[in-house]
Amino acid sequence: MFPLNRPRRLRSSPQMRRMVSETVLTANDLIYPLFAVPGDGIAQEVKSMPGVFQLSVDKIVAEAKEVYDLGIPAIILFGIPETKDADATGAWHDHGIVQKAATAVKEAVPELVVIADTCLCEYTNHGHCGYLEVGDLTGRVLNDPTLLLLKKTAVSQAKAGADIIAPSGMMDGFVKFIREALDEAGFQDTPILSYAAKYASAYYGPFRDAADSTPQFGDRRTYQMDPGNSREALKEVELDILEGADMVMVKPALSYMDIIWQIKEMTNLPVAAYNVSGEYSMIKAAALNGWIDEKRVTLETLTSFKRAGADLILTYHAKDAVRWLLEG
């Protein structure tokens, strides 16, 4: 009771506040997304994501070196193929763009952890995450045939040097099928980071510019989750854990911190949060207009994800965040 209890005593100086801080953001918490495209010497800025670029493999390697030097432990690779088809060939071909980028990064920066996004929407000519019924214009993906493509994609990525496989298509049973395929191919030690609770979110808009993955028709609501559901997220996570996931992810992060917290409460596995493109671009746009302090808002947002329970944060802010943290 006041005046005996004065919580402000422990806020009286920067040193005191650091001593009692409950949540501390570090470079080790962050994963940096990169977008690989065919060609050489290419660095094409994504208009809806200031500071984010589509990069050729040589530029990806240069970025990887910078990321490693900053102390960020991992990158996640997305690919934009030269051509697209109904079989998503660019996703699972041994000479696919993500495979080339993974191999080049591991040769140049072997200690950097390379995560491969294992999905098909960037590689199909219709922009959906798998096979569709002939003539279908709703975007309803055929689940079980798509699992065969995901198996091939995961094994191809692991062969190319990917340290972690991250399936993101929200197909039923995808963790089980990928785990079996990796084990059969001799990659028993390759972890799976499952996009276990991926919502059908409006926050993905700028990413679809970056990855050239906008659906040509329909939407993804038959396989991504309803934003109003939380119990369903727990069910999805539980199933993925039973199927062999080593880590689980919540995507997006900003509007889903309650989901991050609930999942962290139910499992001892590492929980990742994807600070997605729309969340990034809102901060960038407001900062460019002088409406907010970009540094403070970014670090507050990332710290909030960690406070909610995220062990890992995939974020386009990663490099800037680490530089700001080093500044103190």
XYZ file of C-alpha atoms in Angstrom:
328
model
C 0.000 0.000 0.000
C 1.142 3.526 -0.797
C 3.431 5.076 0.410
C 5.182 1.826 1.400
C 4.921 0.432 -2.164
C 6.353 2.748 -4.812
C 6.882 0.817 -8.091
C 8.536 3.896 -9.617
C 11.628 3.211 -7.502
C 12.631 0.532 -10.005
C 12.173 2.887 -12.967
C 14.403 5.633 -11.671
C 17.354 5.232 -14.069
C 18.271 3.466 -17.316
C 20.555 1.116 -15.378
C 17.804 0.228 -12.916
C 15.310 -0.360 -15.717
C 17.737 -2.677 -17.496
C 18.321 -4.649 -14.305
C 14.640 -5.437 -13.847
C 13.603 -5.731 -17.489
C 11.426 -8.808 -17.949
C 11.740 -9.043 -21.739
C 14.937 -8.279 -23.634
C 15.119 -8.297 -27.430
C 18.403 -9.501 -28.958
C 19.772 -10.310 -32.406
C 19.419 -14.008 -31.565
C 15.637 -13.654 -31.632
C 15.492 -12.518 -35.270
C 15.239 -14.171 -38.691
C 15.621 -12.087 -41.861
C 13.480 -12.882 -44.948
C 15.065 -12.654 -48.426
C 13.528 -12.886 -51.898
C 15.595 -14.620 -54.582
C 15.139 -13.998 -58.327
C 16.963 -15.315 -61.415
C 19.760 -13.284 -62.982
C 22.873 -11.451 -61.820
C 23.409 -8.101 -60.179
C 19.689 -7.606 -59.531
C 18.402 -5.586 -56.585
C 14.851 -4.518 -57.359
C 13.125 -2.672 -54.516
C 9.593 -3.788 -53.697
C 7.495 -0.637 -54.059
C 5.091 -1.533 -51.272
C 7.942 -2.518 -48.894
C 10.539 0.284 -48.678
C 13.988 -1.156 -47.979
C 13.078 -4.688 -49.122
C 14.453 -5.996 -52.414
C 14.108 -8.868 -54.841
C 17.712 -10.064 -55.172
C 19.659 -12.253 -57.557
C 21.702 -15.018 -55.956
C 24.949 -13.002 -55.924
C 23.149 -10.207 -54.073
C 21.522 -12.732 -51.728
C 25.013 -13.932 -50.771
C 26.126 -10.370 -50.055
C 23.045 -9.819 -47.877
C 23.671 -13.091 -46.078
C 27.188 -11.992 -45.192
C 25.868 -8.693 -43.831
C 23.185 -10.472 -41.827
C 25.748 -12.840 -40.325
C 28.126 -9.992 -39.464
C 25.302 -8.253 -37.598
C 24.845 -11.349 -35.435
C 21.462 -12.374 -36.846
C 21.513 -16.195 -36.778
C 19.222 -17.066 -39.698
C 17.589 -16.074 -42.962
C 14.488 -17.483 -44.630
C 14.471 -17.768 -48.418
C 11.549 -17.160 -50.765
C 11.858 -17.644 -54.501
C 10.442 -16.036 -57.630
C 11.011 -18.435 -60.544
C 11.639 -17.534 -64.159
C 8.580 -19.488 -65.293
C 5.513 -20.890 -63.530
C 3.317 -23.914 -64.222
C 0.539 -26.009 -62.711
C 3.058 -28.455 -61.213
C 5.041 -25.751 -59.389
C 8.193 -27.150 -60.992
C 10.332 -24.248 -59.822
C 9.627 -25.164 -56.208
C 11.031 -28.690 -56.293
C 13.487 -28.659 -59.199
C 17.094 -29.223 -58.113
C 18.040 -26.032 -59.959
C 15.171 -23.963 -58.576
C 15.906 -20.430 -57.427
C 15.658 -21.198 -53.690
C 17.877 -24.249 -54.161
C 20.510 -22.138 -55.952
C 20.337 -19.441 -53.289
C 20.559 -21.931 -50.408
C 23.613 -23.628 -51.897
C 25.359 -20.322 -52.586
C 24.700 -18.971 -49.092
C 25.874 -22.142 -47.354
C 29.080 -22.113 -49.409
C 29.758 -18.451 -48.611
C 28.488 -18.257 -45.007
C 28.337 -21.837 -43.725
C 27.500 -20.889 -40.135
C 24.412 -18.870 -41.083
C 21.221 -20.897 -40.660
C 19.272 -21.090 -43.928
C 15.526 -21.698 -43.682
C 13.645 -22.596 -46.856
C 10.031 -21.538 -47.166
C 8.352 -24.681 -48.463
C 5.303 -23.542 -50.346
C 4.045 -23.547 -53.931
C 2.125 -20.294 -54.493
C 5.141 -18.447 -55.929
C 5.646 -21.244 -58.455
C 2.142 -22.083 -59.721
C 0.678 -20.256 -62.699
C -2.525 -19.604 -60.753
C -0.938 -18.364 -57.520
C -2.464 -20.962 -55.201
C -0.558 -23.290 -52.896
C -1.011 -26.560 -54.764
C -3.019 -28.497 -57.314
C -6.527 -27.312 -58.220
C -9.463 -29.188 -59.693
C -9.581 -28.726 -63.459
C -11.739 -25.693 -64.144
C -11.861 -24.604 -60.493
C -12.005 -20.826 -60.069
C -12.472 -20.662 -56.300
C -8.930 -21.543 -55.206
C -9.854 -24.764 -53.443
C -6.580 -26.698 -53.353
C -6.553 -30.492 -53.662
C -4.938 -31.450 -50.387
C -3.497 -34.946 -50.843
C -1.994 -34.564 -54.348
C -0.380 -31.328 -53.152
C 1.346 -33.203 -50.326
C 3.361 -35.104 -52.931
C 4.661 -31.838 -54.362
C 5.565 -30.584 -50.899
C 7.529 -33.777 -50.193
C 9.580 -33.296 -53.353
C 10.114 -29.626 -52.580
C 11.314 -30.231 -49.016
C 13.798 -32.929 -50.032
C 15.125 -30.797 -52.875
C 15.640 -27.851 -50.517
C 17.418 -30.013 -47.944
C 19.698 -31.449 -50.636
C 20.560 -27.896 -51.677
C 21.749 -27.094 -48.158
C 18.724 -25.707 -46.332
C 19.165 -26.193 -42.590
C 15.466 -25.901 -41.727
C 12.370 -26.711 -43.781
C 9.425 -24.361 -43.213
C 6.176 -25.572 -44.832
C 3.693 -22.720 -45.102
C 0.801 -23.941 -47.264
C -1.490 -25.076 -44.416
C -2.261 -28.414 -46.074
C -3.655 -31.081 -43.757
C -0.920 -33.593 -42.949
C 1.915 -31.621 -44.513
C 4.257 -31.955 -41.545
C 3.800 -35.746 -41.463
C 4.452 -36.142 -45.189
C 7.483 -33.849 -45.156
C 8.944 -35.495 -42.047
C 8.635 -38.923 -43.658
C 10.165 -37.689 -46.916
C 13.114 -36.029 -45.183
C 13.791 -39.117 -43.081
C 13.639 -41.418 -46.096
C 16.084 -39.176 -47.968
C 18.596 -39.222 -45.104
C 17.748 -35.839 -43.594
C 16.612 -37.083 -40.188
C 18.432 -34.199 -38.507
C 16.776 -31.453 -40.561
C 14.186 -29.651 -38.390
C 10.734 -28.572 -39.526
C 9.475 -25.110 -38.651
C 5.767 -25.392 -39.386
C 3.569 -22.439 -40.238
C 1.130 -24.102 -37.877
C -1.292 -21.203 -37.358
C -1.348 -19.193 -40.584
C -4.341 -16.924 -40.949
C -6.102 -15.726 -44.121
C -4.944 -12.205 -43.460
C -5.185 -8.874 -45.260
C -1.734 -8.061 -43.860
C -0.052 -10.160 -46.587
C -0.658 -7.685 -49.412
C 2.875 -6.292 -49.836
C 4.416 -9.781 -49.582
C 2.451 -10.820 -52.644
C 4.133 -7.975 -54.519
C 7.538 -9.112 -53.259
C 6.999 -12.804 -54.037
C 4.797 -12.326 -57.121
C 2.286 -14.711 -55.563
C -1.084 -12.982 -55.800
C -3.801 -15.560 -56.643
C -5.125 -15.147 -60.171
C -8.646 -15.892 -58.908
C -10.434 -16.862 -55.699
C -8.745 -16.603 -52.329
C -6.924 -18.807 -49.808
C -9.642 -19.116 -47.186
C -10.182 -22.818 -47.817
C -6.720 -23.556 -46.438
C -5.607 -20.552 -44.369
C -7.371 -19.899 -41.067
C -10.287 -17.613 -40.195
C -8.952 -14.547 -38.276
C -11.760 -14.980 -35.734
C -10.594 -18.399 -34.552
C -8.228 -19.186 -31.693
C -9.200 -22.708 -30.599
C -8.622 -23.839 -34.166
C -5.062 -22.511 -33.948
C -4.395 -24.662 -30.904
C -5.775 -27.674 -32.750
C -3.558 -27.013 -35.770
C -0.487 -26.644 -33.561
C -1.280 -29.825 -31.644
C -1.648 -31.790 -34.883
C 1.625 -30.447 -36.297
C 3.474 -31.360 -33.108
C 2.068 -34.886 -33.243
C 3.198 -35.129 -36.876
C 6.778 -34.206 -35.988
C 7.161 -30.418 -36.086
C 10.243 -29.176 -34.239
C 9.086 -25.547 -34.101
C 5.743 -23.863 -34.773
C 4.842 -20.467 -36.168
C 2.046 -17.931 -35.872
C 1.453 -15.708 -38.898
C 0.745 -12.757 -38.819
C 2.018 -11.514 -35.470
C 0.733 -8.036 -34.650
C -2.989 -8.839 -34.478
C -2.368 -12.356 -33.153
C -0.334 -11.883 -29.982
C -3.098 -13.608 -28.034
C -2.557 -16.650 -30.263
C 1.211 -16.512 -29.711
C 0.620 -16.444 -25.941
C -1.873 -19.337 -25.985
C 0.419 -21.505 -28.093
C 3.416 -20.755 -25.896
C 1.347 -21.841 -22.900
C 0.466 -25.193 -24.502
C 3.878 -26.313 -25.789
C 7.537 -26.336 -24.843
C 8.567 -26.198 -28.497
C 10.064 -22.960 -29.813
C 7.356 -20.612 -31.067
C 8.023 -18.271 -33.991
C 6.060 -15.172 -34.947
C 6.075 -13.780 -38.478
C 6.053 -9.968 -38.435
C 4.520 -9.863 -41.907
C 4.802 -7.458 -44.817
C 1.723 -5.372 -44.068
C 2.845 -4.826 -40.485
C 6.282 -3.777 -41.737
C 4.927 -1.476 -44.443
C 2.545 0.324 -42.062
C 5.454 1.294 -39.833
C 7.587 2.292 -42.828
C 4.823 4.404 -44.354
C 4.059 6.198 -41.101
C 7.762 6.815 -40.473
C 8.336 8.175 -43.985
C 5.485 10.618 -43.353
C 7.031 11.708 -40.056
C 4.087 10.452 -38.032
C 5.994 8.063 -35.766
C 9.501 7.398 -34.452
C 10.447 4.372 -36.574
C 13.176 3.129 -34.248
C 11.088 3.258 -31.089
C 7.928 1.831 -32.671
C 9.831 -1.004 -34.351
C 11.703 -2.054 -31.229
C 8.554 -1.768 -29.102
C 6.642 -3.934 -31.568
C 9.323 -6.630 -31.754
C 9.702 -6.662 -27.973
C 5.930 -7.084 -27.671
C 6.064 -10.223 -29.804
C 8.702 -11.646 -27.521
C 6.756 -10.647 -24.417
C 3.723 -12.463 -25.838
C 5.782 -15.663 -26.032
C 7.641 -15.657 -29.337
C 11.066 -17.286 -29.166
C 11.841 -16.351 -32.777
C 10.663 -13.396 -34.860
C 10.740 -13.366 -38.644
C 10.927 -9.703 -39.585
C 11.981 -7.394 -42.403
C 13.092 -4.974 -39.676
C 15.823 -7.385 -38.523
C 18.907 -5.544 -39.789
C 17.698 -2.124 -38.667
C 16.593 -3.509 -35.310
C 20.012 -4.997 -34.590
C 21.772 -1.769 -35.532
C 19.481 0.155 -33.184
C 20.069 -2.358 -30.405
C 23.832 -2.000 -30.866
C 23.429 1.775 -30.558
C 21.807 1.189 -27.184
